[in-house]
Structures are given as C-alpha cells and as structure tokens.
Coordinates of N, CA, C and O in Angstrom, one line a residue:
M1 N -34.3 -22.3 8.3 CA -34.1 -22.7 9.7 C -33.0 -21.8 10.3 O -32.0 -21.5 9.7
S2 N -33.3 -21.3 11.4 CA -32.4 -20.4 12.1 C -31.8 -21.1 13.3 O -32.4 -21.9 14.0
C3 N -30.5 -20.8 13.6 CA -29.8 -21.4 14.7 C -30.1 -20.6 16.0 O -29.6 -21.0 17.0
G4 N -30.8 -19.5 15.9 CA -31.1 -18.7 17.1 C -30.0 -17.7 17.4 O -30.0 -17.1 18.5
G5 N -29.0 -17.6 16.6 CA -28.0 -16.6 16.7 C -26.7 -17.1 17.5 O -25.8 -16.3 17.6
D6 N -26.7 -18.3 18.0 CA -25.5 -18.8 18.7 C -24.6 -19.5 17.7 O -24.8 -20.7 17.4
C7 N -23.6 -18.8 17.2 CA -22.8 -19.4 16.2 C -21.5 -20.0 16.8 O -20.6 -20.3 16.0
S8 N -21.4 -20.1 18.1 CA -20.2 -20.7 18.7 C -19.9 -22.1 18.2 O -18.8 -22.5 18.2
H9 N -20.9 -22.8 17.9 CA -20.8 -24.2 17.4 C -21.5 -24.3 16.0 O -22.1 -25.3 15.8
C10 N -21.3 -23.3 15.2 CA -22.0 -23.3 13.9 C -21.7 -24.5 13.0 O -20.5 -24.8 12.8
S11 N -22.7 -25.1 12.4 CA -22.5 -26.1 11.5 C -22.8 -25.7 10.1 O -23.0 -26.5 9.2
G12 N -23.0 -24.4 9.9 CA -23.3 -23.9 8.6 C -24.8 -23.9 8.2 O -25.2 -24.2 7.1
C13 N -25.7 -23.6 9.2 CA -27.1 -23.7 9.0 C -27.7 -22.5 8.1 O -28.8 -22.6 7.7
S14 N -26.9 -21.5 7.9 CA -27.2 -20.3 7.1 C -28.2 -19.4 7.9 O -28.7 -18.4 7.3
G15 N -28.4 -19.7 9.1 CA -29.3 -18.9 9.9 C -28.7 -17.5 10.2 O -29.4 -16.6 10.6
C16 N -27.4 -17.3 10.0 CA -26.7 -16.0 10.2 C -26.5 -15.3 8.9 O -25.6 -14.5 8.9
G17 N -27.1 -15.6 7.9 CA -26.9 -15.0 6.6 C -26.2 -15.8 5.6 O -26.3 -15.5 4.4
G18 N -25.6 -16.9 6.0 CA -25.0 -17.8 5.1 C -23.8 -17.3 4.3 O -23.4 -18.0 3.3
S19 N -23.2 -16.2 4.7 CA -22.1 -15.7 3.9 C -20.8 -16.0 4.7 O -20.8 -16.2 5.9
L20 N -19.7 -16.0 3.9 CA -18.4 -16.3 4.5 C -17.4 -15.4 3.8 O -17.3 -15.4 2.6
E21 N -16.7 -14.7 4.5 CA -15.7 -13.8 4.0 C -14.3 -14.4 4.2 O -14.0 -14.8 5.3
L22 N -13.5 -14.4 3.1 CA -12.2 -15.0 3.2 C -11.2 -14.0 2.7 O -11.5 -13.3 1.7
T23 N -10.0 -13.9 3.3 CA -9.0 -13.0 2.8 C -8.2 -13.8 1.7 O -8.4 -15.0 1.6
R24 N -7.4 -13.1 0.9 CA -6.5 -13.8 -0.1 C -5.6 -14.8 0.6 O -5.5 -15.9 0.1
G25 N -5.1 -14.5 1.8 CA -4.2 -15.4 2.5 C -5.0 -16.7 2.9 O -4.5 -17.8 2.8
E26 N -6.2 -16.5 3.3 CA -7.0 -17.7 3.7 C -7.3 -18.6 2.5 O -7.2 -19.8 2.5
M27 N -7.7 -17.9 1.4 CA -8.0 -18.7 0.2 C -6.7 -19.4 -0.3 O -6.8 -20.6 -0.8
D28 N -5.6 -18.8 -0.3 CA -4.3 -19.4 -0.7 C -4.0 -20.6 0.2 O -3.6 -21.6 -0.3
F29 N -4.3 -20.5 1.5 CA -4.0 -21.6 2.4 C -4.9 -22.8 2.1 O -4.5 -23.9 2.1
L30 N -6.2 -22.5 1.8 CA -7.2 -23.5 1.5 C -6.7 -24.2 0.2 O -6.8 -25.4 0.1
R31 N -6.3 -23.4 -0.8 CA -5.8 -24.0 -2.0 C -4.6 -25.0 -1.8 O -4.5 -26.1 -2.3
L32 N -3.7 -24.5 -0.9 CA -2.5 -25.4 -0.6 C -3.0 -26.7 0.0 O -2.5 -27.8 -0.3
L33 N -4.0 -26.6 1.0 CA -4.5 -27.8 1.6 C -5.3 -28.7 0.6 O -5.4 -29.9 0.8
G34 N -5.8 -28.1 -0.5 CA -6.4 -28.9 -1.5 C -5.4 -29.7 -2.3 O -5.7 -30.7 -2.9
Q35 N -4.1 -29.2 -2.3 CA -3.1 -29.9 -3.1 C -2.3 -30.9 -2.2 O -1.8 -31.9 -2.7
V36 N -2.1 -30.5 -1.0 CA -1.4 -31.3 0.0 C -2.3 -31.6 1.1 O -2.7 -30.7 1.9
A37 N -2.7 -32.9 1.3 CA -3.8 -33.2 2.3 C -3.5 -32.8 3.7 O -4.4 -32.3 4.5
F38 N -2.2 -32.9 4.2 CA -1.8 -32.5 5.5 C -0.6 -31.7 5.5 O 0.3 -31.9 4.7
L39 N -0.5 -30.7 6.4 CA 0.7 -29.9 6.6 C 1.1 -29.9 8.1 O 0.3 -30.1 8.9
P40 N 2.4 -29.7 8.3 CA 2.8 -29.6 9.7 C 2.4 -28.4 10.4 O 2.3 -27.3 9.8
V41 N 2.2 -28.5 11.7 CA 1.9 -27.3 12.6 C 2.5 -27.6 13.9 O 2.7 -28.8 14.3
A42 N 2.9 -26.6 14.7 CA 3.5 -26.8 16.0 C 3.0 -25.6 16.9 O 2.4 -24.7 16.4
R43 N 3.4 -25.7 18.1 CA 3.2 -24.6 19.1 C 4.1 -24.8 20.3 O 4.6 -25.9 20.5
S44 N 4.2 -23.7 21.0 CA 5.0 -23.8 22.2 C 4.2 -24.3 23.4 O 3.0 -24.2 23.4
M45 N 4.8 -24.8 24.4 CA 4.1 -25.2 25.6 C 3.4 -24.1 26.2 O 3.9 -23.0 26.3
G46 N 2.1 -24.3 26.6 CA 1.3 -23.2 27.2 C 0.8 -22.2 26.2 O 0.2 -21.2 26.7
Q47 N 1.1 -22.3 25.0 CA 0.6 -21.3 24.0 C -0.4 -22.0 23.1 O -0.4 -23.1 22.8
E48 N -1.4 -21.2 22.6 CA -2.4 -21.6 21.7 C -2.1 -21.2 20.3 O -2.7 -21.8 19.3
Q49 N -1.2 -20.3 20.1 CA -0.9 -19.8 18.7 C -0.2 -20.9 17.9 O 0.9 -21.3 18.2
P50 N -0.8 -21.2 16.7 CA -0.2 -22.2 15.9 C 1.1 -21.7 15.2 O 1.1 -20.5 14.9
V51 N 2.0 -22.5 14.9 CA 3.3 -22.1 14.2 C 3.4 -23.0 13.0 O 3.4 -24.2 13.0
Y52 N 3.4 -22.3 11.8 CA 3.6 -22.9 10.5 C 4.7 -22.2 9.9 O 4.7 -21.0 9.6
L53 N 5.8 -22.9 9.7 CA 7.1 -22.3 9.2 C 7.5 -22.7 7.8 O 8.6 -22.4 7.3
E54 N 6.6 -23.4 7.0 CA 6.9 -23.8 5.7 C 7.2 -22.6 4.7 O 7.8 -22.8 3.7
D55 N 6.6 -21.5 5.0 CA 6.8 -20.3 4.2 C 8.0 -19.4 4.7 O 8.3 -18.4 4.2
G56 N 8.7 -19.9 5.8 CA 9.8 -19.2 6.4 C 9.3 -18.5 7.6 O 8.2 -18.2 7.8
P57 N 10.3 -18.2 8.5 CA 10.0 -17.5 9.8 C 9.4 -16.1 9.7 O 8.7 -15.6 10.5
D58 N 9.7 -15.4 8.6 CA 9.3 -14.0 8.4 C 7.8 -14.0 8.2 O 7.2 -12.9 8.4
R59 N 7.1 -15.1 7.8 CA 5.6 -15.1 7.7 C 4.9 -15.8 8.8 O 3.7 -16.1 8.7
Q60 N 5.7 -16.1 9.9 CA 5.1 -16.8 11.0 C 3.9 -16.2 11.6 O 2.9 -16.8 11.8
E61 N 3.9 -14.9 11.9 CA 2.8 -14.2 12.5 C 1.6 -14.2 11.6 O 0.4 -14.4 12.0
E62 N 1.8 -13.9 10.3 CA 0.7 -13.9 9.3 C 0.1 -15.2 9.2 O -1.1 -15.3 9.2
N63 N 0.9 -16.3 9.1 CA 0.4 -17.6 9.0 C -0.4 -18.0 10.2 O -1.4 -18.7 10.1
A64 N 0.1 -17.6 11.4 CA -0.6 -17.9 12.7 C -2.0 -17.3 12.6 O -3.0 -18.0 13.0
L65 N -2.2 -16.1 12.2 CA -3.5 -15.5 12.1 C -4.4 -16.2 11.1 O -5.5 -16.4 11.4
V66 N -3.8 -16.5 9.9 CA -4.6 -17.2 8.9 C -5.1 -18.5 9.4 O -6.3 -18.9 9.3
L67 N -4.3 -19.3 10.1 CA -4.7 -20.6 10.6 C -5.7 -20.4 11.7 O -6.7 -21.2 11.7
Q68 N -5.6 -19.5 12.6 CA -6.6 -19.3 13.6 C -7.9 -18.9 13.0 O -9.0 -19.3 13.5
L69 N -7.9 -18.0 12.0 CA -9.2 -17.6 11.4 C -9.8 -18.8 10.7 O -11.1 -19.0 10.8
L70 N -9.1 -19.6 9.9 CA -9.6 -20.7 9.2 C -10.2 -21.7 10.2 O -11.2 -22.3 9.9
E71 N -9.5 -21.9 11.3 CA -10.0 -22.9 12.3 C -11.3 -22.4 12.9 O -12.2 -23.1 13.1
K72 N -11.3 -21.1 13.2 CA -12.5 -20.5 13.8 C -13.7 -20.6 12.9 O -14.9 -20.8 13.3
K73 N -13.5 -20.5 11.6 CA -14.5 -20.6 10.6 C -14.9 -22.0 10.3 O -15.8 -22.3 9.5
G74 N -14.2 -23.0 10.9 CA -14.5 -24.4 10.7 C -14.0 -25.0 9.4 O -14.5 -26.0 8.9
L75 N -13.0 -24.3 8.8 CA -12.6 -24.8 7.5 C -11.3 -25.7 7.5 O -11.1 -26.4 6.6
I76 N -10.6 -25.6 8.7 CA -9.4 -26.5 8.9 C -9.5 -27.0 10.3 O -10.2 -26.5 11.1
S77 N -8.7 -28.1 10.5 CA -8.6 -28.6 11.8 C -7.1 -28.6 12.1 O -6.2 -28.9 11.3
L78 N -6.7 -28.2 13.4 CA -5.4 -28.2 13.9 C -5.3 -29.4 14.9 O -5.9 -29.2 15.9
D79 N -4.7 -30.4 14.6 CA -4.7 -31.6 15.4 C -3.3 -31.8 16.0 O -2.3 -32.2 15.3
Y80 N -3.2 -31.5 17.3 CA -1.9 -31.7 18.0 C -1.7 -33.0 18.6 O -0.7 -33.3 19.2
D81 N -2.8 -33.9 18.5 CA -2.7 -35.2 19.1 C -2.0 -36.2 18.1 O -1.6 -37.3 18.5
H82 N -2.0 -35.8 16.8 CA -1.4 -36.7 15.8 C -0.4 -36.0 15.0 O -0.8 -35.4 14.0
P83 N 0.9 -36.0 15.4 CA 1.9 -35.3 14.6 C 2.0 -35.9 13.2 O 1.7 -37.1 13.0
L84 N 2.3 -35.1 12.3 CA 2.4 -35.5 10.9 C 3.6 -36.3 10.7 O 4.7 -35.9 10.9
T85 N 3.4 -37.6 10.3 CA 4.5 -38.5 10.1 C 5.2 -38.2 8.8 O 4.5 -37.9 7.8
G86 N 6.4 -38.3 8.7 CA 7.2 -38.1 7.5 C 7.5 -36.7 7.2 O 8.1 -36.4 6.2
A87 N 7.0 -35.8 8.0 CA 7.3 -34.3 7.8 C 8.7 -34.0 8.3 O 9.3 -34.7 9.2
C88 N 9.4 -33.0 7.7 CA 10.7 -32.6 8.1 C 10.4 -31.6 9.3 O 9.9 -30.4 9.0
W89 N 10.7 -31.9 10.5 CA 10.5 -31.1 11.6 C 11.7 -30.3 12.0 O 11.7 -29.6 13.1
Q90 N 12.7 -30.2 11.2 CA 13.9 -29.5 11.6 C 13.7 -28.0 11.9 O 14.2 -27.5 12.9
A91 N 12.9 -27.3 11.2 CA 12.6 -25.9 11.4 C 11.8 -25.7 12.7 O 11.7 -24.6 13.3
Y92 N 11.1 -26.8 13.2 CA 10.3 -26.7 14.4 C 10.9 -27.2 15.6 O 10.2 -27.5 16.6
E93 N 12.2 -27.3 15.7 CA 12.9 -27.9 16.8 C 12.6 -27.2 18.1 O 12.6 -27.8 19.2
G94 N 12.4 -25.9 18.1 CA 12.1 -25.2 19.3 C 10.6 -25.3 19.8 O 10.3 -24.6 20.8
Y95 N 9.8 -26.1 19.1 CA 8.4 -26.2 19.4 C 8.1 -27.6 19.8 O 8.1 -28.5 19.0
P96 N 7.9 -27.9 21.1 CA 7.7 -29.3 21.6 C 6.4 -29.9 21.2 O 6.3 -31.1 21.1
I97 N 5.3 -29.1 20.9 CA 4.0 -29.7 20.5 C 3.9 -29.6 19.0 O 3.9 -28.5 18.4
R98 N 3.8 -30.8 18.4 CA 3.7 -30.9 17.0 C 2.5 -31.6 16.5 O 2.0 -32.5 17.2
G99 N 1.9 -31.2 15.4 CA 0.7 -31.8 14.9 C 0.5 -31.7 13.4 O 1.5 -31.6 12.7
S100 N -0.7 -31.6 13.0 CA -1.0 -31.5 11.5 C -2.2 -30.6 11.3 O -3.1 -30.4 12.1
I101 N -2.2 -30.1 10.1 CA -3.3 -29.2 9.6 C -4.0 -30.0 8.5 O -3.3 -30.5 7.6
A102 N -5.3 -30.0 8.5 CA -6.1 -30.6 7.4 C -7.4 -29.8 7.2 O -7.9 -29.1 8.0
L103 N -7.9 -30.0 6.0 CA -9.2 -29.4 5.7 C -10.3 -30.2 6.4 O -10.2 -31.4 6.6
T104 N -11.3 -29.5 6.8 CA -12.5 -30.1 7.4 C -13.4 -30.4 6.2 O -13.2 -29.9 5.1
N105 N -14.5 -31.1 6.4 CA -15.5 -31.3 5.3 C -16.0 -30.0 4.8 O -16.2 -29.8 3.6
R106 N -16.3 -29.1 5.7 CA -16.8 -27.7 5.3 C -15.7 -27.0 4.5 O -16.0 -26.3 3.5
G107 N -14.4 -27.1 5.0 CA -13.3 -26.5 4.2 C -13.2 -27.1 2.8 O -13.0 -26.3 1.9
Q108 N -13.4 -28.4 2.6 CA -13.4 -29.0 1.3 C -14.5 -28.4 0.5 O -14.3 -28.1 -0.7
Q109 N -15.7 -28.3 1.0 CA -16.8 -27.8 0.3 C -16.6 -26.3 -0.1 O -16.9 -25.9 -1.3
V110 N -16.0 -25.5 0.8 CA -15.8 -24.1 0.4 C -14.7 -24.0 -0.7 O -14.8 -23.2 -1.6
L111 N -13.7 -24.9 -0.5 CA -12.6 -24.9 -1.5 C -13.2 -25.3 -2.9 O -12.9 -24.6 -3.9
E112 N -14.0 -26.3 -3.0 CA -14.7 -26.7 -4.2 C -15.5 -25.5 -4.8 O -15.5 -25.3 -6.0
L113 N -16.2 -24.8 -4.0 CA -17.1 -23.7 -4.4 C -16.2 -22.6 -4.9 O -16.5 -22.0 -6.0
L114 N -15.1 -22.3 -4.3 CA -14.2 -21.2 -4.7 C -13.6 -21.6 -6.1 O -13.4 -20.7 -7.0
E115 N -13.2 -22.8 -6.2 CA -12.6 -23.3 -7.5 C -13.7 -23.2 -8.6 O -13.4 -22.8 -9.7
Y116 N -14.9 -23.6 -8.3 CA -16.0 -23.6 -9.3 C -16.3 -22.2 -9.7 O -16.5 -21.9 -10.9
Q117 N -16.3 -21.3 -8.8 CA -16.5 -19.9 -9.1 C -15.3 -19.1 -9.7 O -15.5 -18.0 -10.1
G118 N -14.2 -19.8 -9.8 CA -13.0 -19.2 -10.4 C -12.2 -18.3 -9.5 O -11.4 -17.5 -10.0
Y119 N -12.4 -18.3 -8.2 CA -11.7 -17.4 -7.3 C -10.2 -17.9 -7.1 O -9.4 -17.1 -6.6
L120 N -9.9 -19.1 -7.4 CA -8.6 -19.7 -7.1 C -7.8 -19.9 -8.4 O -6.9 -20.7 -8.4
E121 N -8.1 -19.2 -9.4 CA -7.3 -19.3 -10.6 C -6.1 -18.4 -10.6 O -6.0 -17.4 -10.0

C-alpha cells in the first residue's frame, strides 16, 4: 500500500520505503524515554524551539534539534498543555511555557526494535 507520497501526516505505511534513520543522539534520547516515561520540556513565548536542560545548558541547542527531529519523525510528543507534575522546574525559570516529553506508540515500537536488534547496548 502506498501513501501517494504525502508524508506530512505519515502513519508509517511504508509507502515511502519504510526506512528510518536515527542519529546516536536520537537513539540515546529514545532510550532515556524508555527508562523515564516523561521528561520536562519548556519554551519561550512566541518560540517553537523546545528547551530541555536536564543535560545542562551547554547541550541546549543539540537537544532542541534532537527533540524537533524525533517529533517530526513521530517518535515523541511534546505536550505543552500538560506540564510535568513533580518535575524540578528551577532550571527552566526563564521559560514561561512548560510541558512534557513522552514516547508515542510509534516511538515505543522503534525503541523496542532498536533494543531487539542490539543498537542500544
């Protein structure tokens, strides 16, 4: 079955070749979400770039790119409507919009496949 080439709302039909390329950073982040169900995320008013500071501010740009790529691939969700309760938001004081990061069903399937194939050892 082919999707007709419009992958803007891809559900993984394999019509576009069925392959998925991940960087080491993306795989590491998926593994982290496999261990911790939800992680904090924030952003500035009027900005779309996610802010994840749990690795320190020096990795903020790298983490933003990884999160955007994983979200575009449909492997994680960035939910700014439901801030992560119980998280320490001290590092995020300058960011008024707070939310949570979680694996999607597809992200969970990819993570399980990576673990099965031994890529996450």
